[in-house]
Structure formats: C-alpha cells, structure tokens
CSV table of C-alpha atoms in Angstrom, one decimal:
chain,number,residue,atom,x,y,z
A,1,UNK,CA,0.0,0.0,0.0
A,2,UNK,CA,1.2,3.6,-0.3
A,3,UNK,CA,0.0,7.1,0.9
A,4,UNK,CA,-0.2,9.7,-2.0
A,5,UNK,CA,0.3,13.6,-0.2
A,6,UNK,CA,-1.4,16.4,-2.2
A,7,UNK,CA,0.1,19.3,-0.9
A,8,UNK,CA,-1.9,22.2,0.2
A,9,UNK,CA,-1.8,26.0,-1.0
A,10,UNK,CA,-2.0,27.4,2.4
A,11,UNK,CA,0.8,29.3,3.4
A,12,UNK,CA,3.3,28.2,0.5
A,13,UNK,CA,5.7,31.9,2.3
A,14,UNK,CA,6.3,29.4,4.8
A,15,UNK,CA,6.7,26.4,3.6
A,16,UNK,CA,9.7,24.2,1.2
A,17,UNK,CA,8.2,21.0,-0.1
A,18,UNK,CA,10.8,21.0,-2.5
A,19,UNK,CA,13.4,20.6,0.5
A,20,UNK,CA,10.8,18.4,1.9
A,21,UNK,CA,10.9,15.9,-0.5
A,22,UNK,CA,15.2,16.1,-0.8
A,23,UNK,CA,15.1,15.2,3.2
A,24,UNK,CA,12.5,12.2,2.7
A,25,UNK,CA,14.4,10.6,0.0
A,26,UNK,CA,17.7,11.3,1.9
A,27,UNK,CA,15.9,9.2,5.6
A,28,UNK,CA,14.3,6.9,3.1
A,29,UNK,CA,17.8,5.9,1.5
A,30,UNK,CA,19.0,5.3,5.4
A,31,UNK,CA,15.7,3.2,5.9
A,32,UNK,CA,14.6,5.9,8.5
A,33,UNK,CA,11.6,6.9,5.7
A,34,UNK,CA,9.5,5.0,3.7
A,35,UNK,CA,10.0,4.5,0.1
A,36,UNK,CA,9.3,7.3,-2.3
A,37,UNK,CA,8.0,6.6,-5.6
A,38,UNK,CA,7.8,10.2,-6.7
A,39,UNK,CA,7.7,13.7,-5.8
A,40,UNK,CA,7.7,17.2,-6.9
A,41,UNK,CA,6.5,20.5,-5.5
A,42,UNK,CA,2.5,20.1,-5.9
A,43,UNK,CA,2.6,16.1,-4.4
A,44,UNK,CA,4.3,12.7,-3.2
A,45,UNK,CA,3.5,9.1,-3.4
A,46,UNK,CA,5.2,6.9,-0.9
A,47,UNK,CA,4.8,3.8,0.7
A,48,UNK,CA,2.4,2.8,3.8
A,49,UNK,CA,3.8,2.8,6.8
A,50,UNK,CA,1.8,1.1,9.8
A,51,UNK,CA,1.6,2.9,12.8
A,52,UNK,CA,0.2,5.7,14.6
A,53,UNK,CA,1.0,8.9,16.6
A,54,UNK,CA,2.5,8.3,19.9
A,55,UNK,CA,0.3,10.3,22.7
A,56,UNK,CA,1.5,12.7,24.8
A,57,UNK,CA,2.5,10.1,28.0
A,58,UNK,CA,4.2,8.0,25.4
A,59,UNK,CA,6.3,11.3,24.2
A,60,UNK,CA,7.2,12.0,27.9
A,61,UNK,CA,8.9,8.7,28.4
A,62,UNK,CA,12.2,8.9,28.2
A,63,UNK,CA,12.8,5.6,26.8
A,64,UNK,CA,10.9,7.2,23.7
A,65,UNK,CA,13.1,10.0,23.7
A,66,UNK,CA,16.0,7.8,23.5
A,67,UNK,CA,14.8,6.2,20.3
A,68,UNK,CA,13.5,9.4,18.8
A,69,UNK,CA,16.7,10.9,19.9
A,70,UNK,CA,18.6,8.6,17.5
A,71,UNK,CA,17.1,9.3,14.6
A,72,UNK,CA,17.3,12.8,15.1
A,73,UNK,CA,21.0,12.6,15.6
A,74,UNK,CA,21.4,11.6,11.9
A,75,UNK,CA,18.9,13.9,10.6
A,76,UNK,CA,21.2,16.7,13.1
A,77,UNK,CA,24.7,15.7,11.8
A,78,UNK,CA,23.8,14.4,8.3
A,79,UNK,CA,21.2,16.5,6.2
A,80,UNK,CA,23.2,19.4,6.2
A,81,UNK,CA,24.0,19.1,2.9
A,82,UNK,CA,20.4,18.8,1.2
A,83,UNK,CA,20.1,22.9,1.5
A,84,UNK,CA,22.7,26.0,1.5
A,85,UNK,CA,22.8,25.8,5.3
A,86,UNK,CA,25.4,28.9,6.3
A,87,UNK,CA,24.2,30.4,9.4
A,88,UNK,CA,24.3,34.1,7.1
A,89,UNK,CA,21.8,32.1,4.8
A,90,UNK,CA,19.2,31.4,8.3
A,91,UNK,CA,19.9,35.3,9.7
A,92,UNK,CA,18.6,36.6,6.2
A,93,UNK,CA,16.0,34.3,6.2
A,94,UNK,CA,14.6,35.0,9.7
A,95,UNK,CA,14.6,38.9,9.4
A,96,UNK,CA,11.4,39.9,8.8
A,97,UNK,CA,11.6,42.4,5.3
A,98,UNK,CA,8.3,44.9,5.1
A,99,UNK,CA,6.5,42.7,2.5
A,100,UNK,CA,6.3,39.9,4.6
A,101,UNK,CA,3.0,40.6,7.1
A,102,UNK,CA,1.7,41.6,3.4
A,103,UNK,CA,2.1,37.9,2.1
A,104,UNK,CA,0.9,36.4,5.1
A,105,UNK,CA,-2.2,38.5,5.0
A,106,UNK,CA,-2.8,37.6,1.2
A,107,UNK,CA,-2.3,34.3,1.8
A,108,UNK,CA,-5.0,34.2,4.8
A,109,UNK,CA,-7.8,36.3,2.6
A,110,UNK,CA,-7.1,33.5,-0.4
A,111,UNK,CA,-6.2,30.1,1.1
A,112,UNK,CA,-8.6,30.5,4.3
A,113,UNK,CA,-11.9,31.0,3.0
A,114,UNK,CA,-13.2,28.2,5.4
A,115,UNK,CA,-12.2,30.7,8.0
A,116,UNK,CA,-14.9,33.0,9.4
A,117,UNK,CA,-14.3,36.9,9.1
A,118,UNK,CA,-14.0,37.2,12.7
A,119,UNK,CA,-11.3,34.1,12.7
A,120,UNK,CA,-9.6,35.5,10.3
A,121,UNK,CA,-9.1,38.6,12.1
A,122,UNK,CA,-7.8,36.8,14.9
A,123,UNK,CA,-5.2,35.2,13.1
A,124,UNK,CA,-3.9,38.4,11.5
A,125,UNK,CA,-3.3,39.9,14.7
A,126,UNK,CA,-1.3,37.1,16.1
A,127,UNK,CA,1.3,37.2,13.0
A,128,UNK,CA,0.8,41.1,13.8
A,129,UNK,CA,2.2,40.4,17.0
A,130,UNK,CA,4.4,37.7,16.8
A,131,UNK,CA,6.2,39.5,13.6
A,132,UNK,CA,5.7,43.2,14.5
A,133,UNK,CA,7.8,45.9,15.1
A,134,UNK,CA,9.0,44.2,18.5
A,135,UNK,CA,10.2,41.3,16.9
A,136,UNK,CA,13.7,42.3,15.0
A,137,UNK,CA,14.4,43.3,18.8
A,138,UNK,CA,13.5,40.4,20.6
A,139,UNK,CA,15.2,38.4,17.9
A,140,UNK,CA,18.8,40.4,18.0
A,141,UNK,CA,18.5,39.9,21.7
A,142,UNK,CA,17.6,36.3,21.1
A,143,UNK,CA,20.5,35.8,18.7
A,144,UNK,CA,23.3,37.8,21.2
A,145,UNK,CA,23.3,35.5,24.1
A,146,UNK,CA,23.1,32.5,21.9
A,147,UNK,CA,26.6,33.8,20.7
A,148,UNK,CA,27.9,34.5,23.7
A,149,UNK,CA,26.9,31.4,25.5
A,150,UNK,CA,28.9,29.4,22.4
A,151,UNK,CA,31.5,31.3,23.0
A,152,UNK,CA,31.4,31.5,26.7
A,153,UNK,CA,31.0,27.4,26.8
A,154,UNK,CA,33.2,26.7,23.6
A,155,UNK,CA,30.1,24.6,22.3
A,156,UNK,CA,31.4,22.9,18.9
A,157,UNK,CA,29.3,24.1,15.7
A,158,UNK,CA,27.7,21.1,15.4
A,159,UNK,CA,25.8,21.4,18.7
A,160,UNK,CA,25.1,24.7,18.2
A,161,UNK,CA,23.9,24.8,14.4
A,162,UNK,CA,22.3,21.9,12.5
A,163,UNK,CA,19.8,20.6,10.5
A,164,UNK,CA,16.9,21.0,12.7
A,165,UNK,CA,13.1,19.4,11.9
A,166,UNK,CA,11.5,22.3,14.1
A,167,UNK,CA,7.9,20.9,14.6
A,168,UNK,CA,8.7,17.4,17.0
A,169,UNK,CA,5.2,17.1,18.9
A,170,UNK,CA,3.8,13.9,19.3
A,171,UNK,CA,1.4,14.0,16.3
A,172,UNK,CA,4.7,13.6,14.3
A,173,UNK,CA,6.2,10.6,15.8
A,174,UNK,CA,4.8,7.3,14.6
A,175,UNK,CA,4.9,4.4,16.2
A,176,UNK,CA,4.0,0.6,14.7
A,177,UNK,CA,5.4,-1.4,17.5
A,178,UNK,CA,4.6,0.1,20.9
A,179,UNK,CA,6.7,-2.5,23.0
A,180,UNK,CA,10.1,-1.1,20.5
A,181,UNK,CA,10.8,2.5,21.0
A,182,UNK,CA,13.6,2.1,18.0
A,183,UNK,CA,10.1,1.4,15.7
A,184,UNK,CA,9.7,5.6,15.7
A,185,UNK,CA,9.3,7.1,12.5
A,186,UNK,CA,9.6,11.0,12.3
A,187,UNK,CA,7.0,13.0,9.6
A,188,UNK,CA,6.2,16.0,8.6
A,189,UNK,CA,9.5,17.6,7.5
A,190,UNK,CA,7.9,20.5,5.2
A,191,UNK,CA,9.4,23.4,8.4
A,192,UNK,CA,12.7,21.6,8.4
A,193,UNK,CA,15.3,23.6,7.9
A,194,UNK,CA,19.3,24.5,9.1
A,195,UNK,CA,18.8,26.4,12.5
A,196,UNK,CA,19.9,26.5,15.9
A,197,UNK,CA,19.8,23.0,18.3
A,198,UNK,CA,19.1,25.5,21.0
A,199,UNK,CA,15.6,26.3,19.1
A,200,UNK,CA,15.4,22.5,18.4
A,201,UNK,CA,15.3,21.1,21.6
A,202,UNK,CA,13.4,24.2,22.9
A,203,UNK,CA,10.1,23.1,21.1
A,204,UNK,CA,10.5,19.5,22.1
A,205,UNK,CA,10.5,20.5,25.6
A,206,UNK,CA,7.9,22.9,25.2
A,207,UNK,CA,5.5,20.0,23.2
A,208,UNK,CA,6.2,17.8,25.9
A,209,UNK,CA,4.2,19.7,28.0
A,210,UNK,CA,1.5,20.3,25.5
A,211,UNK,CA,-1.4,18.8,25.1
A,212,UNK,CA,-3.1,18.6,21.3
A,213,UNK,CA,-6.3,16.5,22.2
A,214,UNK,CA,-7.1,18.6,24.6
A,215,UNK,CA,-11.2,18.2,24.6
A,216,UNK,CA,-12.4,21.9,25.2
A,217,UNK,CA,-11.9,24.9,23.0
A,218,UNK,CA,-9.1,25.9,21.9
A,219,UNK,CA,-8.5,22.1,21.8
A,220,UNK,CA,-4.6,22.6,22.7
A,221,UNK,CA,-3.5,23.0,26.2
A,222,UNK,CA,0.2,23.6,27.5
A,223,UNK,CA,0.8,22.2,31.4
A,224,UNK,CA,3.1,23.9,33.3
A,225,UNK,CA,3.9,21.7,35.7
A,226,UNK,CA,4.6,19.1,32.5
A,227,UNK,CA,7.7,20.9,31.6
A,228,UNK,CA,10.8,19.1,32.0
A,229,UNK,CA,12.9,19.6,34.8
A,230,UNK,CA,16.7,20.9,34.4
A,231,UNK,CA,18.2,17.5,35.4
A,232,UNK,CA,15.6,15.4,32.5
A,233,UNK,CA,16.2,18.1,30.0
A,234,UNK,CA,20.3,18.1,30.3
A,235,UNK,CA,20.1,13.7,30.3
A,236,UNK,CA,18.2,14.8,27.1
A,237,UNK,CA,20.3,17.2,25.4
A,238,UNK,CA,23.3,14.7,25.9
A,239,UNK,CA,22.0,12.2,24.8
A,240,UNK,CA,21.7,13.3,21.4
C-alpha cells in the first residue's frame, strides 16, 4: 500500500516542499523513511507505513526519547548538505523584510476562506504580534546571548547549528510497535530547515508539555507543571 500527499496551498511563504521531498528521500535511502515513488513540488506518493501517533505520556517517556533521539541525531549531523545551510543564509532568512505581514495577509484572505471573518481577524493579529515591530528586537536579543553562550562554553558548531526538523510534537512521531521505541518514525519535515539546536530542543521541551487533544476549546492546552525539569532536560540534550 502507499500514501499519496497532495500538498496544500496554504501558506506556501512558509513552507519548502521542495526541501521536503530532498530530506525524505535522503531518511528513506537510510531506511529511516519509507519509500518514495515520486515527488515534486504540488505532491508525493510513498509507501504505507503502519503505525500511529504516539500520545502525549508515550512522548514523555524517556525511553521514547532515546529512540526518537537517535534518529534525530542523523537527521542533526547528516542533512546538512540537502540545502545552503550557512548560518548568514538562516539570519537573512529570519529577518522579517516589510512585504512579509503583506504575504501572510494575502495568503489568509485567499487560502482560508473556510475561515470566518471574525477568525480571520484573529489570526492576523497574532502574526501582527508575533512578527511586529518588537520582533527584529527580541530576535537580535535572542541571537546575542546565543553567541555569547557558544563562545562562553566553547560549544562545537555542530551542537550549536544543524539541521533541525522544528515541529517534534507527538502528532509527528509514529509508532507501529509500541513494545520497540527504535520502531519511531519521524513526519512531517515540510518546516525543516538548518537552525539552531538551542531552538530544536526548545520546542520539544515545550510539546512535551502540550497537550493537542485537549477536549475543550481551543483544543490545545500547554501544562506547566509538565515541563521538563533541568536534570531530565540536560540527560536529554546529551544524549543526542
């Protein structure tokens, strides 16, 4: 059996299927992805593969981690090459140029039409504020004490810069043999991209407390007291 992907319009400004596709057929030659029979930019037709999103307990387990954690060891130190992956490259990329908000917006009044007016609104002002005229601040400040704390540590470029997945919630890990934590497969790689581990390994902490079937509007919840602890986070960190 095999899975065929048609690959939505919706946000395209944020989104590289192209890369995508390079990074599945790079896992699938290492038998860490299934089988692709073909791909371009609009769609993908790979083979079935038999398992089911881990929930959030499952993801909290560290003997999970520890087989997630391989995989995403190869995908750190090996996929490098699959995109121009210069830190200058990421620092343009991430600085948000005037025309940006005005794609986003464009993209929200065409793709979203499922959307309600007063939804749409909603979302506008959260990419208002997220991207506004704060962020170029809060990024630069961001960006400084990642520097110095590389330099203050003498943390070797490749665990401090890698190819990073950058959306590792639970609803991306499958699993097809719930007694084998090595039977993990990782999807969804259409946000991957060079960046910083510390950004990496941010999110998964941050998913590990959150909560995405979550009964009650808005159907996500994130647990404070579920965030790891210092001592689990730093087992995890070395580890990869």
């Amino acid at each position: 059996p095999f899975v065929y992907h048609k690959f939505s319009d919706n946000f395209k400004v944020l989104i590289n299927h192209g890369l995508e596709n390079r990074v599945i057929k790079k896992l699938s030659d290492y038998r860490l992805y299934g089988e692709v029979f073909y791909a371009d930019s609009e769609q993908r037709i790979e083979r079935f593969y038999n398992g089911l999103p881990i929930d959030l307990k499952q993801f909290q387990e560290f003997s999970t981690l520890k087989g997630l954690l391989f995989q995403l060891s190869y995908i750190h130190l090996s996929l490098m090459g699959t995109v121009e992956a210069s830190e200058e490259v990421l620092l343009k990329k991430i600085t948000i140029k005037p025309d940006f908000l005005k794609l986003v917006s464009l993209e929200i009044e065409k793709r979203m039409e499922f959307l309600s007016e007063n939804k749409k609104s909603k979302l506008l002002s959260i990419f208002h504020k997220v991207f506004g005229s704060e962020y170029q601040q809060r990024l630069d400040h961001f960006l400084k004490k990642l520097h110095s704390t590389q330099e203050e540590y003498n943390i070797p470029q490749d665990l401090y810069y890698a190819f990073c997945h950058n959306d590792l919630n639970n609803t991306n890990i499958l699993i097809a043999n719930t007694k084998d934590p090595l039977s993990l497969r990782i999807i969804d790689y259409e946000y991957s991209s060079p960046n910083y581990l510390a950004y990496e390994f941010a999110n998964i902490f941050n998913e590990l407390a959150t909560d995405y079937n979550y009964p009650r509007r808005p159907f996500v919840r994130f647990g404070r007291r579920k965030f790891p602890d210092r001592e689990f986070r730093l087992r995890v960190f070395l580890l990869s």
